[in-house]
N, CA, C and O of each residue as an XYZ file, in Angstrom:
444
protein
N     -38.502    193.893      7.334
C     -38.076    192.616      7.836
C     -36.883    192.819      8.752
O     -35.928    193.507      8.394
N     -36.939    192.223      9.930
C     -35.858    192.363     10.896
C     -34.754    191.350     10.618
O     -35.016    190.254     10.124
N     -33.533    191.722     10.935
C     -32.396    190.825     10.753
C     -32.614    189.569     11.582
O     -33.084    189.638     12.717
N     -32.274    188.437     11.016
C     -32.410    187.168     11.715
C     -33.769    186.521     11.556
O     -33.956    185.380     11.976
N     -34.731    187.225     10.955
C     -36.058    186.663     10.744
C     -36.105    185.949      9.397
O     -35.614    186.489      8.406
N     -36.685    184.742      9.334
C     -36.793    184.050      8.053
C     -37.708    184.804      7.104
O     -38.617    185.515      7.531
N     -37.456    184.640      5.813
C     -38.283    185.291      4.796
C     -39.712    184.769      4.891
O     -40.660    185.553      4.919
N     -39.867    183.470      4.940
C     -41.185    182.855      4.990
C     -41.043    181.481      5.604
O     -40.019    180.825      5.415
N     -42.041    181.034      6.331
C     -42.039    179.684      6.877
C     -43.246    178.928      6.355
O     -44.333    179.486      6.199
N     -43.036    177.660      6.091
C     -44.103    176.777      5.635
C     -44.230    175.647      6.619
O     -43.251    175.265      7.259
N     -45.395    175.117      6.747
C     -45.631    173.955      7.580
C     -45.944    172.782      6.660
O     -46.795    172.887      5.777
N     -45.258    171.670      6.870
C     -45.499    170.476      6.072
C     -46.899    169.951      6.373
O     -47.345    169.968      7.521
N     -47.579    169.490      5.344
C     -48.917    168.936      5.493
C     -48.824    167.449      5.207
O     -48.360    167.049      4.139
N     -49.254    166.639      6.140
C     -49.201    165.184      5.975
C     -50.112    164.705      4.856
O     -51.023    165.414      4.429
N     -49.850    163.492      4.390
C     -50.646    162.935      3.299
C     -51.512    161.786      3.783
O     -52.074    161.059      2.965
N     -51.635    161.602      5.102
C     -52.451    160.532      5.659
C     -53.923    160.859      5.413
O     -54.421    161.873      5.902
N     -54.621    160.012      4.663
C     -55.996    160.334      4.283
C     -57.005    159.290      4.762
O     -58.168    159.348      4.362
N     -56.603    158.347      5.596
C     -57.512    157.316      6.089
C     -58.595    157.946      6.961
O     -58.300    158.776      7.820
N     -59.846    157.551      6.738
C     -61.002    158.033      7.500
C     -61.187    159.549      7.422
O     -61.624    160.171      8.390
N     -60.860    160.134      6.291
C     -61.043    161.574      6.113
C     -62.098    161.791      5.030
O     -62.089    161.120      3.999
N     -62.982    162.711      5.268
C     -64.032    163.067      4.323
C     -63.397    163.494      2.998
O     -62.422    164.245      3.009
N     -63.935    163.024      1.828
C     -63.369    163.412      0.533
C     -63.275    164.921      0.331
O     -62.357    165.392     -0.341
N     -64.197    165.680      0.893
C     -64.110    167.137      0.777
C     -62.885    167.661      1.512
O     -62.253    168.618      1.067
N     -62.550    167.037      2.632
C     -61.356    167.438      3.381
C     -60.101    167.117      2.588
O     -59.133    167.877      2.622
N     -60.108    165.992      1.869
C     -58.952    165.617      1.048
C     -58.726    166.676     -0.025
O     -57.589    167.086     -0.258
N     -59.799    167.125     -0.683
C     -59.673    168.177     -1.699
C     -59.113    169.456     -1.089
O     -58.310    170.145     -1.718
N     -59.529    169.775      0.126
C     -59.034    170.977      0.800
C     -57.536    170.838      1.087
O     -56.779    171.789      0.894
N     -57.102    169.649      1.550
C     -55.683    169.418      1.812
C     -54.881    169.559      0.529
O     -53.816    170.177      0.529
N     -55.383    168.989     -0.567
C     -54.672    169.099     -1.839
C     -54.582    170.553     -2.285
O     -53.547    170.971     -2.803
N     -55.646    171.330     -2.096
C     -55.643    172.744     -2.462
C     -54.612    173.509     -1.625
O     -53.854    174.324     -2.152
N     -54.593    173.235     -0.312
C     -53.641    173.923      0.560
C     -52.220    173.584      0.156
O     -51.362    174.465      0.097
N     -51.962    172.297     -0.126
C     -50.625    171.884     -0.549
C     -50.228    172.592     -1.831
O     -49.094    173.058     -1.939
N     -51.122    172.688     -2.808
C     -50.852    173.372     -4.066
C     -50.571    174.851     -3.817
O     -49.649    175.418     -4.404
N     -51.358    175.471     -2.955
C     -51.158    176.888     -2.649
C     -49.800    177.122     -2.003
O     -49.093    178.060     -2.372
N     -49.428    176.283     -1.046
C     -48.133    176.423     -0.390
C     -47.017    176.234     -1.408
O     -46.048    176.993     -1.406
N     -47.136    175.227     -2.283
C     -46.124    174.992     -3.311
C     -45.987    176.179     -4.241
O     -44.870    176.544     -4.609
N     -47.102    176.794     -4.631
C     -47.078    177.954     -5.513
C     -46.407    179.137     -4.828
O     -45.612    179.841     -5.448
N     -46.720    179.361     -3.555
C     -46.098    180.451     -2.808
C     -44.603    180.226     -2.674
O     -43.817    181.166     -2.797
N     -44.208    178.994     -2.423
C     -42.792    178.666     -2.289
C     -42.062    178.932     -3.596
O     -40.984    179.526     -3.595
N     -42.633    178.501     -4.698
C     -42.013    178.722     -6.012
C     -41.872    180.212     -6.292
O     -40.822    180.662     -6.749
N     -42.922    180.977     -6.020
C     -42.869    182.424     -6.255
C     -41.787    183.082     -5.398
O     -41.058    183.951     -5.876
N     -41.684    182.672     -4.141
C     -40.677    183.249     -3.240
C     -39.268    182.898     -3.727
O     -38.378    183.748     -3.726
N     -39.072    181.646     -4.140
C     -37.763    181.229     -4.652
C     -37.393    182.011     -5.913
O     -36.250    182.442     -6.064
N     -38.356    182.192     -6.813
C     -38.073    182.940     -8.046
C     -37.678    184.378     -7.745
O     -36.789    184.926     -8.397
N     -38.332    184.995     -6.760
C     -37.965    186.362     -6.362
C     -36.525    186.410     -5.866
O     -35.759    187.299     -6.237
N     -36.166    185.446     -5.025
C     -34.808    185.420     -4.481
C     -33.776    185.136     -5.568
O     -32.695    185.726     -5.562
N     -34.096    184.240     -6.499
C     -33.158    183.883     -7.563
C     -32.980    185.014     -8.574
O     -31.904    185.171     -9.150
N     -34.036    185.804     -8.789
C     -33.984    186.891     -9.773
C     -33.471    188.206     -9.196
O     -33.298    189.180     -9.928
N     -33.226    188.239     -7.885
C     -32.784    189.481     -7.242
C     -31.467    189.955     -7.848
O     -30.577    189.157     -8.140
N     -31.363    191.263     -8.030
C     -30.135    191.843     -8.577
C     -29.690    192.964     -7.643
O     -30.340    194.008     -7.614
N     -28.638    192.799     -6.897
C     -27.697    191.681     -6.908
C     -28.257    190.481     -6.146
O     -29.124    190.625     -5.285
N     -27.749    189.305     -6.477
C     -28.171    188.064     -5.822
C     -27.599    188.008     -4.407
O     -26.443    188.369     -4.186
N     -28.406    187.556     -3.454
C     -27.967    187.370     -2.074
C     -28.157    185.913     -1.683
O     -29.166    185.296     -2.022
N     -27.176    185.367     -0.965
C     -27.270    183.982     -0.490
C     -28.534    183.791      0.339
O     -29.006    184.721      0.993
N     -29.074    182.580      0.305
C     -30.169    182.218      1.197
C     -30.054    180.743      1.538
O     -29.305    180.003      0.900
N     -30.798    180.324      2.543
C     -30.732    178.951      3.026
C     -32.113    178.324      3.000
O     -33.092    178.929      3.437
N     -32.181    177.105      2.485
C     -33.405    176.309      2.535
C     -33.279    175.380      3.740
O     -32.338    174.591      3.822
N     -34.213    175.472      4.663
C     -34.180    174.627      5.853
C     -35.317    173.617      5.739
O     -36.470    173.971      5.493
N     -34.955    172.350      5.925
C     -35.891    171.246      5.720
C     -36.500    170.789      7.044
O     -36.036    171.168      8.120
N     -37.553    169.962      6.945
C     -38.232    169.457      8.137
C     -37.307    168.630      9.023
O     -37.495    168.586     10.239
N     -36.304    167.969      8.427
C     -35.382    167.146      9.218
C     -34.226    167.958      9.802
O     -33.348    167.396     10.457
N     -34.215    169.272      9.574
C     -33.196    170.143     10.136
C     -32.016    170.423      9.215
O     -31.200    171.295      9.513
N     -31.910    169.699      8.100
C     -30.817    169.971      7.163
C     -30.982    171.372      6.573
O     -32.099    171.833      6.335
N     -29.861    172.030      6.345
C     -29.860    173.367      5.753
C     -29.057    173.319      4.460
O     -27.935    172.813      4.439
N     -29.627    173.840      3.390
C     -28.975    173.872      2.086
C     -28.745    175.330      1.701
O     -29.698    176.071      1.461
N     -27.488    175.734      1.643
C     -27.130    177.115      1.352
C     -27.083    177.315     -0.163
O     -26.416    176.564     -0.876
N     -27.788    178.321     -0.642
C     -27.795    178.658     -2.064
C     -26.960    179.925     -2.228
O     -27.376    181.015     -1.834
N     -25.772    179.763     -2.817
C     -24.842    180.886     -2.979
C     -24.795    181.397     -4.408
O     -24.113    182.381     -4.694
N     -25.517    180.737     -5.310
C     -25.513    181.108     -6.720
C     -26.905    180.806     -7.278
O     -27.473    179.764     -6.951
N     -27.462    181.676     -8.102
C     -28.811    181.425     -8.608
C     -28.917    180.173     -9.482
O     -30.018    179.669     -9.705
N     -27.794    179.672     -9.972
C     -27.827    178.466    -10.807
C     -27.590    177.206     -9.992
O     -27.412    176.124    -10.551
N     -27.589    177.341     -8.685
C     -27.333    176.207     -7.808
C     -28.579    175.367     -7.553
O     -28.469    174.229     -7.098
N     -29.762    175.908     -7.837
C     -30.987    175.131     -7.701
C     -31.805    175.212     -8.977
O     -31.705    176.159     -9.756
N     -32.612    174.189     -9.158
C     -33.551    174.137    -10.273
C     -34.910    173.795     -9.682
O     -35.017    172.890     -8.854
N     -35.948    174.510    -10.099
C     -37.270    174.353     -9.500
C     -38.164    173.537    -10.420
O     -38.373    173.894    -11.579
N     -38.689    172.439     -9.891
C     -39.653    171.616    -10.611
C     -41.048    171.853    -10.065
O     -41.275    172.816     -9.333
N     -41.996    170.972    -10.421
C     -43.370    171.132     -9.933
C     -43.483    170.836     -8.445
O     -44.215    171.520     -7.730
N     -42.764    169.819     -7.970
C     -42.865    169.451     -6.561
C     -41.504    169.220     -5.914
O     -41.425    168.892     -4.730
N     -40.438    169.388     -6.682
C     -39.088    169.100     -6.189
C     -38.147    170.234     -6.564
O     -38.260    170.826     -7.638
N     -37.221    170.526     -5.668
C     -36.137    171.467     -5.943
C     -34.880    170.635     -6.121
O     -34.521    169.861     -5.233
N     -34.213    170.779     -7.242
C     -32.930    170.108     -7.452
C     -31.847    171.034     -6.920
O     -31.717    172.175     -7.363
N     -31.073    170.533     -5.966
C     -30.019    171.320     -5.330
C     -28.675    170.750     -5.767
O     -28.429    169.553     -5.613
N     -27.816    171.585     -6.303
C     -26.502    171.172     -6.777
C     -25.439    171.661     -5.796
O     -25.284    172.865     -5.590
N     -24.710    170.726     -5.193
C     -23.665    171.085     -4.236
C     -22.521    171.784     -4.970
O     -22.108    171.331     -6.038
N     -22.002    172.885     -4.411
C     -20.938    173.631     -5.093
C     -19.643    172.819     -5.217
O     -19.264    172.065     -4.321
N     -18.992    173.003     -6.350
C     -17.674    172.429     -6.631
C     -17.641    170.902     -6.560
O     -16.586    170.316     -6.313
N     -18.782    170.258     -6.773
C     -18.846    168.793     -6.837
C     -19.838    168.420     -7.931
O     -20.469    169.287     -8.536
N     -19.965    167.131     -8.173
C     -20.990    166.679     -9.117
C     -22.172    166.069     -8.357
O     -22.995    165.367     -8.945
N     -22.251    166.339     -7.046
C     -23.348    165.828     -6.225
C     -24.565    166.725     -6.330
O     -24.462    167.932     -6.547
N     -25.729    166.093     -6.168
C     -26.966    166.858     -6.130
C     -27.949    166.182     -5.186
O     -27.801    165.004     -4.860
N     -28.937    166.924     -4.758
C     -29.979    166.397     -3.878
C     -31.325    166.869     -4.401
O     -31.453    167.978     -4.919
N     -32.316    166.018     -4.259
C     -33.683    166.395     -4.598
C     -34.393    166.753     -3.299
O     -34.479    165.929     -2.389
N     -34.898    167.972     -3.211
C     -35.571    168.464     -2.017
C     -37.063    168.571     -2.315
O     -37.468    169.325     -3.200
N     -37.865    167.834     -1.593
C     -39.324    167.925     -1.783
C     -39.823    169.256     -1.243
O     -39.462    169.667     -0.141
N     -40.650    169.918     -2.025
C     -41.155    171.229     -1.602
C     -41.993    171.126     -0.337
O     -42.038    172.064      0.459
N     -42.664    169.977     -0.146
C     -43.477    169.812      1.064
C     -42.620    169.684      2.310
O     -43.141    169.756      3.423
N     -41.301    169.493      2.147
C     -40.412    169.351      3.296
C     -39.577    170.601      3.573
O     -38.774    170.619      4.506
N     -39.766    171.644      2.765
C     -39.085    172.918      3.028
C     -39.898    173.652      4.088
O     -41.072    173.954      3.878
N     -39.268    173.939      5.230
C     -39.991    174.641      6.292
C     -39.698    176.130      6.304
O     -40.560    176.934      6.658
N     -38.473    176.502      5.915
C     -38.075    177.915      6.009
C     -37.121    178.274      4.881
O     -36.253    177.487      4.503
N     -37.299    179.471      4.355
C     -36.286    180.068      3.488
C     -35.717    181.218      4.295
O     -36.426    182.166      4.632
N     -34.438    181.128      4.600
C     -33.809    182.152      5.419
C     -32.806    182.925      4.566
O     -31.759    182.397      4.191
N     -33.135    184.172      4.265
C     -32.276    184.998      3.423
C     -31.389    185.912      4.254
O     -30.618    186.697      3.701
N     -31.487    185.821      5.566
C     -30.739    186.745      6.426
C     -29.500    186.147      7.035
O     -28.483    186.827      7.162
N     -29.563    184.876      7.418
C     -28.419    184.244      8.042
C     -28.052    182.999      7.245
O     -28.912    182.169      6.952
N     -26.799    182.873      6.902
C     -26.319    181.718      6.148
C     -25.329    180.975      7.024
O     -24.312    181.537      7.430
N     -25.627    179.675      7.329
C     -24.695    178.920      8.155
C     -23.336    178.768      7.487
O     -23.200    179.010      6.288
N     -22.338    178.371      8.254
C     -20.973    178.257      7.748
C     -20.783    177.221      6.670
O     -19.906    177.395      5.824
N     -21.559    176.148      6.650
C     -21.345    175.094      5.667
C     -22.637    174.666      5.009
O     -23.713    175.178      5.323
N     -22.517    173.714      4.087
C     -23.681    173.176      3.419
C     -24.154    171.940      4.144
O     -23.474    171.415      5.026
N     -25.345    171.479      3.755
C     -25.919    170.274      4.359
C     -25.116    169.059      3.954
O     -25.438    167.943      4.361
């Protein structure tokens, strides 16, 4: 992996199902499940790394959430709970809105 390259990129899949063949809907649901599973596996690898290295979750809206501690996020079935450092604030990040996990470059601040 080259420096500056994201670990993995995901593309958000829309949920608009009007005038779509039911077989296509099943395919979309399967793809969404597969992407979610890959994302969870990638996050677990990064969180379990020894030593731990910071990484950034980049969302579809451009917000970047820096993970500097493995206990800073919690992974659910479809949502990542992100805990802002040194505060009692948190954000729920939908897995379908995560576009990139960047383990190489960490921006100066949090989202």
